[in-house]
PDB file of C-alpha atoms in Angstrom:
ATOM      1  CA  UNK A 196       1.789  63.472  39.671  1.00  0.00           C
ATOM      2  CA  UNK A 197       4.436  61.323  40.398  1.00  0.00           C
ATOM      3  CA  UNK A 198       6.727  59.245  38.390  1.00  0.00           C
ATOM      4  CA  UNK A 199       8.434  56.424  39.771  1.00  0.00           C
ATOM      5  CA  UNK A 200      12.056  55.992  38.379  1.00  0.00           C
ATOM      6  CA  UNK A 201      12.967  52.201  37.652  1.00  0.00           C
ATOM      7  CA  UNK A 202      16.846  50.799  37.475  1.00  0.00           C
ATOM      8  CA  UNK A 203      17.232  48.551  34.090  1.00  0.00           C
ATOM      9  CA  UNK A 204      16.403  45.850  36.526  1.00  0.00           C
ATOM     10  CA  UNK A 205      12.693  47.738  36.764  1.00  0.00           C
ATOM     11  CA  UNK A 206      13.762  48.161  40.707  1.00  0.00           C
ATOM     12  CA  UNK A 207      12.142  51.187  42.184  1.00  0.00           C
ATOM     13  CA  UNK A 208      14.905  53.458  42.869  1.00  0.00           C
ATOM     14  CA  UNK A 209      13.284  56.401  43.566  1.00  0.00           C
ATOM     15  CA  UNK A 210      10.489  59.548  41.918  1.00  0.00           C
ATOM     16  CA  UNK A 211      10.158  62.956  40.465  1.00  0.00           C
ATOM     17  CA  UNK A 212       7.358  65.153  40.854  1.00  0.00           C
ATOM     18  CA  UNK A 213       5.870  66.804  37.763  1.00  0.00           C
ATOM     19  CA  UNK A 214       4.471  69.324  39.964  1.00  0.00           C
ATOM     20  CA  UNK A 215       7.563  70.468  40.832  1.00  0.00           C
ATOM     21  CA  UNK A 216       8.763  73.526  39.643  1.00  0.00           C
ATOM     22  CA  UNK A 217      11.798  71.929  38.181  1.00  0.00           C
ATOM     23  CA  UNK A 218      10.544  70.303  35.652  1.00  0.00           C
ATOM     24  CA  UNK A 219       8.956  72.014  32.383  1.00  0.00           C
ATOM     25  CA  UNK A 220       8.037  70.986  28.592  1.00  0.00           C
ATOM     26  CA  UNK A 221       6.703  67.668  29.494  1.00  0.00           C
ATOM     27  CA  UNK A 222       4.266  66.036  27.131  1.00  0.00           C
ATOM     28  CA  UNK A 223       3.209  62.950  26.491  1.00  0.00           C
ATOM     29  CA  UNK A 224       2.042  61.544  22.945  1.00  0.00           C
ATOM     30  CA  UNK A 225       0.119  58.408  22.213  1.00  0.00           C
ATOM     31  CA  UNK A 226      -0.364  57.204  18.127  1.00  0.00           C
ATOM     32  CA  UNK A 227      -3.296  55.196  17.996  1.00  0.00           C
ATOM     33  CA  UNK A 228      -2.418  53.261  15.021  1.00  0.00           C
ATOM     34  CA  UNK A 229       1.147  51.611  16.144  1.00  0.00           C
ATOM     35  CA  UNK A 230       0.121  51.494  20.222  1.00  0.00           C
ATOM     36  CA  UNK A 231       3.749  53.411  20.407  1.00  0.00           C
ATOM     37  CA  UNK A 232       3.370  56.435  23.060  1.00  0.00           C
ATOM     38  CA  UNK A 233       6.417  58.807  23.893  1.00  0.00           C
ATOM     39  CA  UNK A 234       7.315  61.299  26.874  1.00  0.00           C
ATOM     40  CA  UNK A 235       9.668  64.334  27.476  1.00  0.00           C
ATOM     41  CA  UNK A 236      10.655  66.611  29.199  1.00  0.00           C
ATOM     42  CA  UNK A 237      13.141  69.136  30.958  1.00  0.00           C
ATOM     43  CA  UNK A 238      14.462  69.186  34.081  1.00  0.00           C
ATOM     44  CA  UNK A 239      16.971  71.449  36.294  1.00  0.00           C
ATOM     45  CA  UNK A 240      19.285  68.866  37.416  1.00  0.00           C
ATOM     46  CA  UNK A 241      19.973  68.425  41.462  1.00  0.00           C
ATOM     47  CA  UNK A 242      22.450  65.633  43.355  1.00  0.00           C
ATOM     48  CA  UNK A 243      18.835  63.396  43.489  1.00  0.00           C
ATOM     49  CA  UNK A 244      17.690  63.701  40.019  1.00  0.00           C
ATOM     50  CA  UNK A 245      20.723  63.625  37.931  1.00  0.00           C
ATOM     51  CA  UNK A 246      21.336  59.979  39.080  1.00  0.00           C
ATOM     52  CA  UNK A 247      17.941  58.558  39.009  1.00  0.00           C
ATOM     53  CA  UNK A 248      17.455  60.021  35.268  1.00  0.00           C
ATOM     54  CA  UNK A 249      19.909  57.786  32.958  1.00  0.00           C
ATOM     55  CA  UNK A 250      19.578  56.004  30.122  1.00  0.00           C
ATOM     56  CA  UNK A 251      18.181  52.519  29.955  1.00  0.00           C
ATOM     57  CA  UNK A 252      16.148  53.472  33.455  1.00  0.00           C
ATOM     58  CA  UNK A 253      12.129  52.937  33.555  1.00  0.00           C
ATOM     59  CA  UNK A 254       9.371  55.682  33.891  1.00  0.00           C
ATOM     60  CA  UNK A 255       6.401  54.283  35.287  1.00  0.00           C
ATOM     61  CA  UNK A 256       3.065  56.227  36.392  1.00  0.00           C
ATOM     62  CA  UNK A 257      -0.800  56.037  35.916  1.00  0.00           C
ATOM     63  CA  UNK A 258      -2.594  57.545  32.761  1.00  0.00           C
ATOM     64  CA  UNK A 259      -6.712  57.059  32.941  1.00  0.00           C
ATOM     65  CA  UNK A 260      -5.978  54.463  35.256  1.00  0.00           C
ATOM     66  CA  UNK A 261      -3.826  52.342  33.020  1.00  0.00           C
ATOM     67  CA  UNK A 262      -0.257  51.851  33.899  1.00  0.00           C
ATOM     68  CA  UNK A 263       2.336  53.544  31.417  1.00  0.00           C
ATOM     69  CA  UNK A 264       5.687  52.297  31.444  1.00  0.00           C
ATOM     70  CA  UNK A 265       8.880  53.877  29.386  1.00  0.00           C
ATOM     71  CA  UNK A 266      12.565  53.536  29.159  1.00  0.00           C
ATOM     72  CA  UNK A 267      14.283  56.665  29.133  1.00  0.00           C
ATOM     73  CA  UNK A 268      16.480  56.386  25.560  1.00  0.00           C
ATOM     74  CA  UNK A 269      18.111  60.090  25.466  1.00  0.00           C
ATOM     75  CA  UNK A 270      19.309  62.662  27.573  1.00  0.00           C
ATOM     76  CA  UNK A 271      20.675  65.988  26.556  1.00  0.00           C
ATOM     77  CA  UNK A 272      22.165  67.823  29.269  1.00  0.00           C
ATOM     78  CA  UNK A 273      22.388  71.609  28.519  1.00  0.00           C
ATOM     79  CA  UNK A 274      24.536  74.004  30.461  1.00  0.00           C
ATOM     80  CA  UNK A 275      22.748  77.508  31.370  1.00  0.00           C
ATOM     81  CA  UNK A 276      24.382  80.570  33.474  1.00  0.00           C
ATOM     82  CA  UNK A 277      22.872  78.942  37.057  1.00  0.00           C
ATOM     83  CA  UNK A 278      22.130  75.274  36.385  1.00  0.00           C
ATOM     84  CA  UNK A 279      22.206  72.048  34.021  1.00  0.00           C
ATOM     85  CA  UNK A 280      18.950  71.377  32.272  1.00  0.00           C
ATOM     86  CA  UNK A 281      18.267  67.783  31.007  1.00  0.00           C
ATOM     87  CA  UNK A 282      15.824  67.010  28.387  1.00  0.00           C
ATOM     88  CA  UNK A 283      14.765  63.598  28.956  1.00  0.00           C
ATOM     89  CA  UNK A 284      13.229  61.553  25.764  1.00  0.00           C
ATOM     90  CA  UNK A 285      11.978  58.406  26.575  1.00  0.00           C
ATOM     91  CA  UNK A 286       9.970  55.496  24.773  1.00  0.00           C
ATOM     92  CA  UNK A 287       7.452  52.788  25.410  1.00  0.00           C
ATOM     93  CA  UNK A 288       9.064  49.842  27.443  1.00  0.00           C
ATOM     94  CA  UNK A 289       9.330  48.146  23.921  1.00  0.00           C
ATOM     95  CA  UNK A 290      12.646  49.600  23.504  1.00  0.00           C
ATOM     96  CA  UNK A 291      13.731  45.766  23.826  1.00  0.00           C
ATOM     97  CA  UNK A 292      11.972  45.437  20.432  1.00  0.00           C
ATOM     98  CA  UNK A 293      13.739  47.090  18.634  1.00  0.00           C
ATOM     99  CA  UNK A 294      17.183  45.487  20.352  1.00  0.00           C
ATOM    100  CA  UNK A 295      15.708  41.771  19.742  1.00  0.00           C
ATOM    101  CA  UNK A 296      15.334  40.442  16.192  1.00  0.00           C
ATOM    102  CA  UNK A 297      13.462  37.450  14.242  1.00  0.00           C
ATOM    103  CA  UNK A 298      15.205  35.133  12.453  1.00  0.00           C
ATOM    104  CA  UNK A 299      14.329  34.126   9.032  1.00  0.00           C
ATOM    105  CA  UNK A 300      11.101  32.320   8.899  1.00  0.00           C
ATOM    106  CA  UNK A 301       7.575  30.959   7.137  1.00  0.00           C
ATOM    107  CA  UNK A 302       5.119  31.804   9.998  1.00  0.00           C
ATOM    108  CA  UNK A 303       1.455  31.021   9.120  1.00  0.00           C
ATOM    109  CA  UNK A 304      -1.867  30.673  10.845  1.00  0.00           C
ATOM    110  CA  UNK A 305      -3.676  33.054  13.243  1.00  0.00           C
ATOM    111  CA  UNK A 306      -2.580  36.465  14.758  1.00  0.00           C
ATOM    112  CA  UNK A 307      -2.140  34.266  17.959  1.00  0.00           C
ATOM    113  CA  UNK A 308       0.175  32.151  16.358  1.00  0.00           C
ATOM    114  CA  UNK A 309       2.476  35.004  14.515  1.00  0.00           C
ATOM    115  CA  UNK A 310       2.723  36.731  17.362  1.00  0.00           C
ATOM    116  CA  UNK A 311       3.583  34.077  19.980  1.00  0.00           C
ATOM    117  CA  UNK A 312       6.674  33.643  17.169  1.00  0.00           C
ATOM    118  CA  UNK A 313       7.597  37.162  16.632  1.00  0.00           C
ATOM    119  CA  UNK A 314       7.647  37.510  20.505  1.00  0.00           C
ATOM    120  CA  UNK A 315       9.050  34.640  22.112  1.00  0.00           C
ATOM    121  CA  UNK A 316      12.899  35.650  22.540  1.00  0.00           C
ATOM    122  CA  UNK A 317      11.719  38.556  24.676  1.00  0.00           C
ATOM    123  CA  UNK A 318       9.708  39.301  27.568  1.00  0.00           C
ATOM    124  CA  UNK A 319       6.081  40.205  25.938  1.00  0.00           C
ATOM    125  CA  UNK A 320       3.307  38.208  25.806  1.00  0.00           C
ATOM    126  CA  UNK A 321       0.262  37.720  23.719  1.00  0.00           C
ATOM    127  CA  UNK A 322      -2.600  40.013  24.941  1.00  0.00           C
ATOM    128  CA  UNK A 323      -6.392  40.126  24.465  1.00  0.00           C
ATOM    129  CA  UNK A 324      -7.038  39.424  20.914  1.00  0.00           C
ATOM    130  CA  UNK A 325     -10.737  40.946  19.399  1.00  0.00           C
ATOM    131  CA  UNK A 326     -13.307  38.193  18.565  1.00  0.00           C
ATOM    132  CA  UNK A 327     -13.184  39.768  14.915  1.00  0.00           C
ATOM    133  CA  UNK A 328      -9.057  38.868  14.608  1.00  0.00           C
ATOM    134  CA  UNK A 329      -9.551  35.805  16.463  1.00  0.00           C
ATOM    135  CA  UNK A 330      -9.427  32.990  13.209  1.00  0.00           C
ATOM    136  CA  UNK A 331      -8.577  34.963  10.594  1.00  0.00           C
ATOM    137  CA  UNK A 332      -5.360  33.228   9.029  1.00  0.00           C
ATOM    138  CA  UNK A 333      -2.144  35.146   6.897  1.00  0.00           C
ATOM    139  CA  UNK A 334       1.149  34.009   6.014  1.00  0.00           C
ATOM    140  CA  UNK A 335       4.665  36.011   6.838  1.00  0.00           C
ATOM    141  CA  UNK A 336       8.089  35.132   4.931  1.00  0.00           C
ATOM    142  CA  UNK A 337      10.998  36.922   6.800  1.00  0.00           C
ATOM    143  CA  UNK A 338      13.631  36.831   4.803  1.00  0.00           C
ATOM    144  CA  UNK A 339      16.800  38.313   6.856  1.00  0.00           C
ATOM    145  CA  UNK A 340      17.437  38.847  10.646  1.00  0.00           C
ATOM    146  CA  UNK A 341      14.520  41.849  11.275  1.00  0.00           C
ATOM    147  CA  UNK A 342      14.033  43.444  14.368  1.00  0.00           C
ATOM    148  CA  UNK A 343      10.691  42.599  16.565  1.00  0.00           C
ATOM    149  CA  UNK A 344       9.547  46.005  16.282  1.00  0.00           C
ATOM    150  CA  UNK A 345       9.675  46.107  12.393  1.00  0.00           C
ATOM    151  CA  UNK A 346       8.235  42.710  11.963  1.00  0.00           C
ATOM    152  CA  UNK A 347       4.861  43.985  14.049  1.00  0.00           C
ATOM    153  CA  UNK A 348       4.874  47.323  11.830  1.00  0.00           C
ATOM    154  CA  UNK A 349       4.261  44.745   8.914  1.00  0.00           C
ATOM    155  CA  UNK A 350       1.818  42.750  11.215  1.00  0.00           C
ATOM    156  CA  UNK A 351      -0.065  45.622  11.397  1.00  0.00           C
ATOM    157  CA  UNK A 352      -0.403  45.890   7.294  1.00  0.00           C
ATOM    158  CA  UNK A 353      -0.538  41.705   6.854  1.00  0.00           C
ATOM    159  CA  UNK A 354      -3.843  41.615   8.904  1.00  0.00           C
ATOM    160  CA  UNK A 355      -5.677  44.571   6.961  1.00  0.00           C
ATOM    161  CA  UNK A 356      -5.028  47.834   9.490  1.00  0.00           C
ATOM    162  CA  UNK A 357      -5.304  45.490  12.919  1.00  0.00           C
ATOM    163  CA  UNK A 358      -4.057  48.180  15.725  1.00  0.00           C
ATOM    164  CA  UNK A 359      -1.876  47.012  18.836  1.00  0.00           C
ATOM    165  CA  UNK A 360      -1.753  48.092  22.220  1.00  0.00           C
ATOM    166  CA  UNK A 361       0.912  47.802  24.541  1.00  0.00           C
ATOM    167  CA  UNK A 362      -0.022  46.592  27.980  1.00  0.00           C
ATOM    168  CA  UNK A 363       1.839  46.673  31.506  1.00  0.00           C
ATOM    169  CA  UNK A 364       0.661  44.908  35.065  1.00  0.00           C
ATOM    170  CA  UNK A 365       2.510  45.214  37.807  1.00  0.00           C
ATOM    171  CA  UNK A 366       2.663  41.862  40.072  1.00  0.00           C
ATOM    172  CA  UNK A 367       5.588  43.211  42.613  1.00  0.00           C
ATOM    173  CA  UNK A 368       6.955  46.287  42.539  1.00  0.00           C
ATOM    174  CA  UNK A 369       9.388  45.212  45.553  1.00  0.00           C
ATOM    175  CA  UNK A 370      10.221  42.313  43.486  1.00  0.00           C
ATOM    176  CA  UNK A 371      10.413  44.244  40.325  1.00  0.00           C
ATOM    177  CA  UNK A 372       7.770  41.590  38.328  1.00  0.00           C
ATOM    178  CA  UNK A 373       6.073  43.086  35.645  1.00  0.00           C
ATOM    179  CA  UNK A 374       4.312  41.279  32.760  1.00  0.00           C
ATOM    180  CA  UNK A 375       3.786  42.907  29.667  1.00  0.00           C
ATOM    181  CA  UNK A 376       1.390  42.487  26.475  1.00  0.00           C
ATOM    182  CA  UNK A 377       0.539  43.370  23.414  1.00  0.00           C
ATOM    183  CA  UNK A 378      -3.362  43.495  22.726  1.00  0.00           C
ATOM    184  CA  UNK A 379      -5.116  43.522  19.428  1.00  0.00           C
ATOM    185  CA  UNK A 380      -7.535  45.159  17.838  1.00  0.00           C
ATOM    186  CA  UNK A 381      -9.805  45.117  14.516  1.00  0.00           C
ATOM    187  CA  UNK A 382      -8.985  48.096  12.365  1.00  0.00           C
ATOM    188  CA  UNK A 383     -10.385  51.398  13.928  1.00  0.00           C
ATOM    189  CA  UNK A 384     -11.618  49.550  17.124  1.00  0.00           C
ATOM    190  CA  UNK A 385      -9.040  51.629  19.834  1.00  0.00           C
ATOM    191  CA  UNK A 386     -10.833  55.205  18.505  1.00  0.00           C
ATOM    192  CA  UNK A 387     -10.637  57.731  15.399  1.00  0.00           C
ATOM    193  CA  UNK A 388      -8.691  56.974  12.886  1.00  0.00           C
ATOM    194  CA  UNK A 389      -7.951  59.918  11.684  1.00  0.00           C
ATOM    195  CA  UNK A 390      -6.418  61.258  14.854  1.00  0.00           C
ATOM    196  CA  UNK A 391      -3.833  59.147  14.691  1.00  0.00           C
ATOM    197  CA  UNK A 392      -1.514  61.050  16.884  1.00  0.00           C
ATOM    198  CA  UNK A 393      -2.714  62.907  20.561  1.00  0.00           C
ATOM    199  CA  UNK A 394      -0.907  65.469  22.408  1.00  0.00           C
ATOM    200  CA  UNK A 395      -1.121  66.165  25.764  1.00  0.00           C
ATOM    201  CA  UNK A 396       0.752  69.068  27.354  1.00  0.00           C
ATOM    202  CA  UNK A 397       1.150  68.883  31.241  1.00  0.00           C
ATOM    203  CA  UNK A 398       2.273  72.396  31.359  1.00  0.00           C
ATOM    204  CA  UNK A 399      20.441  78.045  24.286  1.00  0.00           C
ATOM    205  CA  UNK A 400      22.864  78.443  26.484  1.00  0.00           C
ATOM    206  CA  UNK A 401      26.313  76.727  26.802  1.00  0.00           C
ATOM    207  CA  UNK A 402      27.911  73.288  26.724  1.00  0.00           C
ATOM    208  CA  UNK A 403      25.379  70.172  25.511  1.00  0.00           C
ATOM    209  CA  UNK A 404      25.994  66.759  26.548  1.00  0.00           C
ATOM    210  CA  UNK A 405      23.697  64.054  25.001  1.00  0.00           C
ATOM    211  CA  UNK A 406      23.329  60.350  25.299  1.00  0.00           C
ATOM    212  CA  UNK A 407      21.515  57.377  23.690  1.00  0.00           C
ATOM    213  CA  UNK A 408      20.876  54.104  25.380  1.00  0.00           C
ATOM    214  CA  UNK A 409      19.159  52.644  22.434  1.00  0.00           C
ATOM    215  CA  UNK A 410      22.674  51.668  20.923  1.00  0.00           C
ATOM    216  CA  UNK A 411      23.491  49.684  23.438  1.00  0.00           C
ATOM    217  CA  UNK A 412      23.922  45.919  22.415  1.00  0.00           C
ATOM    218  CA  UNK A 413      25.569  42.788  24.561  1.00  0.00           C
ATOM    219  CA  UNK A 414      26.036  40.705  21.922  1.00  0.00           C
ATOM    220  CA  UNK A 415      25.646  40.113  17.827  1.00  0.00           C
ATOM    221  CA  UNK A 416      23.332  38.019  15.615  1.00  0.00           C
ATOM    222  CA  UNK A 417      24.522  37.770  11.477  1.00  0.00           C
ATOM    223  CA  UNK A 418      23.135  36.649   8.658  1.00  0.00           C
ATOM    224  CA  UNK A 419      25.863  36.709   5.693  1.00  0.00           C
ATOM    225  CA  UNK A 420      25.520  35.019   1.570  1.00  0.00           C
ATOM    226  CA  UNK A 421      23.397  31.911   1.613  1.00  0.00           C
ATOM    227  CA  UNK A 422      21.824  32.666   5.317  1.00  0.00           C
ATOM    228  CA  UNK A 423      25.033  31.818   6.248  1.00  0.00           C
ATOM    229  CA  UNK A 424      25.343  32.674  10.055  1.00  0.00           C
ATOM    230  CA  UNK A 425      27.452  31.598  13.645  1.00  0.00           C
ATOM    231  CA  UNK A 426      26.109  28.386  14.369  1.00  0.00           C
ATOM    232  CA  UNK A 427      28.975  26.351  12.469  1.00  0.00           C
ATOM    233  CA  UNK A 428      31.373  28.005  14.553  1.00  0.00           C
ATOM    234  CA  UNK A 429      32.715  26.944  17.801  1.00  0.00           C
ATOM    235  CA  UNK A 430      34.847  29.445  20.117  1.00  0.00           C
ATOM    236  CA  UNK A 431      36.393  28.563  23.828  1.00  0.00           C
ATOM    237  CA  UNK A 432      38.586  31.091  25.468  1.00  0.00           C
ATOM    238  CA  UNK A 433      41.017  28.091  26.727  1.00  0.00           C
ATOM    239  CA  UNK A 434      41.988  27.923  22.850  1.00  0.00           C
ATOM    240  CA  UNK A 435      42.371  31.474  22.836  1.00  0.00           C
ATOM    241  CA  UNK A 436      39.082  32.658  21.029  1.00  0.00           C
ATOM    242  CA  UNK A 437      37.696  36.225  22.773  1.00  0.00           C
ATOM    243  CA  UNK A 438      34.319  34.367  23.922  1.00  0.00           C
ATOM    244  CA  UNK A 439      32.833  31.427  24.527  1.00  0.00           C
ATOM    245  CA  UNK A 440      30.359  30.008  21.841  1.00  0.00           C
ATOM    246  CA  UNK A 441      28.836  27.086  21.134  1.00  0.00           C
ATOM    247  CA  UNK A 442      28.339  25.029  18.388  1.00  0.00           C
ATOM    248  CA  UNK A 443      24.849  25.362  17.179  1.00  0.00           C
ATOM    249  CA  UNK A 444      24.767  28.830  18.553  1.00  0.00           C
ATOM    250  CA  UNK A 445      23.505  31.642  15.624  1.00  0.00           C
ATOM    251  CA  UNK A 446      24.970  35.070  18.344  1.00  0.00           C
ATOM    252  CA  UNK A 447      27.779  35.911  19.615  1.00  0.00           C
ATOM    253  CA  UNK A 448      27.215  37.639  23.640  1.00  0.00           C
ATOM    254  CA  UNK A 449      30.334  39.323  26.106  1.00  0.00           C
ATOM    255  CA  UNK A 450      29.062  38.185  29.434  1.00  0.00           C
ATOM    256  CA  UNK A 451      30.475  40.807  30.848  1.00  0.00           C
ATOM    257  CA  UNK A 452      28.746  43.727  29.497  1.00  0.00           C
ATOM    258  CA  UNK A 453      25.565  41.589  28.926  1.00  0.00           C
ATOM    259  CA  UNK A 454      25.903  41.857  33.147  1.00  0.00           C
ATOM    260  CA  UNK A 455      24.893  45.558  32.622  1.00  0.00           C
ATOM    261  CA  UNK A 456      22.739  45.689  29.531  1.00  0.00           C
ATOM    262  CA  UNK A 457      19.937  43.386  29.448  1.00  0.00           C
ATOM    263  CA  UNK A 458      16.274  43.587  29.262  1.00  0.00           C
ATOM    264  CA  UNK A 459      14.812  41.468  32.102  1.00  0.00           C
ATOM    265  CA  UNK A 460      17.912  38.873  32.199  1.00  0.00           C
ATOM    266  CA  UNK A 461      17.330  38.716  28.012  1.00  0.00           C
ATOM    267  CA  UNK A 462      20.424  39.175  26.031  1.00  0.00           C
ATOM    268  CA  UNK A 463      20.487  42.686  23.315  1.00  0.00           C
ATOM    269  CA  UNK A 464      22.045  41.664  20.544  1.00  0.00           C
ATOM    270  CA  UNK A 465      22.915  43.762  17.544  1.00  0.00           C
ATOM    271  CA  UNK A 466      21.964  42.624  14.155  1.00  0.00           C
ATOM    272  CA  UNK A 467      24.035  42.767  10.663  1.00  0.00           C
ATOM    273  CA  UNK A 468      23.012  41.410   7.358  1.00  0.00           C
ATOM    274  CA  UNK A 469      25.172  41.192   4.159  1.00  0.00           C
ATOM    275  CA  UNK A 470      24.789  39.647   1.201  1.00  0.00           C
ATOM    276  CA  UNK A 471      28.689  39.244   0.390  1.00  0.00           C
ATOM    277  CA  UNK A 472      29.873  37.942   3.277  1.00  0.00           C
ATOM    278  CA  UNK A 473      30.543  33.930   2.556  1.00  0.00           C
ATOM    279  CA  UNK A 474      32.974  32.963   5.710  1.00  0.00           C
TER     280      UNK A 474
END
């Protein structure tokens, strides 16, 4: 099978082969409940390989005809007597979920409607919806700057069990346009719900180098005593403040690495909560 390796632009940069003899220990899990799905694996490293397989870059292939999409988050590179072996851990194309947050906020009415709130600072869309979910109405009170990801874990519990599915089309690969969704389901609707987690298998020595590109941010968004936050501050660098911010503004973002982490042009910002900080 092939695997098509994606830039953090999701340009097609080149593919790996997990027929090739190279590559070992790859597996592939799915949990039902969450719609989350992981893959890994290990690979002897070549001149090709090494540089398509880097943090932040996309996986992308065909599973039962559906396209899977993941962002490679670690890599451990391990050191052996006549090569470099990388183990390569990567995650849904949600990692942006966890990376973008939801400010505090009443949100009540339909799964449509909480969802087109939780999601609309990053680059997923409302999905298919089942008839069953369609007008059944809830209220969520977030409290403190929360990332996406947690806020659709308690989603998940507000609406009774409902399951999500994560959902990828690809419009241009040239032009590296991909939409993606998040479908929903009635409790138990996607299969057995007491297999909550499947498995599929496709088939220490020296120095161990490892990486995470989850922890990269561009920017930050606070929240201090009182929901106090950065909007009541202005910054220019012509006065001498490090960025430029303004007024009205709740993050603060360096353009300049935001250039080389972003998700789809979408700023990452790190969040930070404290309930002593007044100024």
């Amino acid at each position: 099978m092939q695997i098509y390796v994606l830039d953090n632009r999701k340009y097609n940069i080149g593919s790996i082969d997990t027929d090739s003899s190279n590559m070992s220990n790859d597996k592939f899990i799915q949990y039902l409940e969450t719609g989350a799905y992981t893959y890994e694996f290990d690979i002897i490293l070549d001149n090709n390989n090494s540089q398509l397989l880097e943090e932040k870059n996309y996986l992308v292939f065909y599973w039962r005809k559906k396209l899977k999409m993941f962002q490679i988050e670690t890599i451990k590179d391990t050191e052996g007597i006549l090569h470099v072996t990388r183990n390569v851990y990567a995650v849904p194309c949600t990692l942006e979920l966890y990376q973008n947050h939801v400010r505090p906020i009443v949100i009540e009415g339909t799964i449509e409607t909480c969802l087109t709130s939780i999601l609309q600072d990053t680059n997923f869309k409302v999905g298919n919806i089942s008839p069953s979910l369609a007008n059944v109405g809830k209220s969520m009170n977030i409290t403190s700057i929360t990332p996406v990801y947690t806020v659709l874990q308690d989603l998940i519990a507000l609406f009774d069990n409902i399951e999500l599915s994560i959902r990828v089309e690809c419009k241009s690969s040239i032009n590296a346009k991909y939409e993606f969704y998040i479908d929903v389901y009635d409790n138990g609707e996607l299969g057995n719900k007491t297999d909550l987690r499947i498995e599929y298998d496709w088939n220490e020595y020296g120095l161990k180098k490892e990486s995470d590109g989850s922890n990269y941010y561009s920017g930050l968004i606070a929240q201090g005593k009182n929901g106090i936050t950065f909007s009541d501050i202005a910054w220019d660098i012509y006065r001498g403040d490090p960025l430029n911010k303004p007024l009205g503004q709740d993050y603060l973002v360096d353009p300049q690495i935001h250039e080389i982490y972003n998700n789809g042009g979408k700023y990452i910002l790190g969040a930070y909560n404290s309930n002593t900080a007044s100024t």
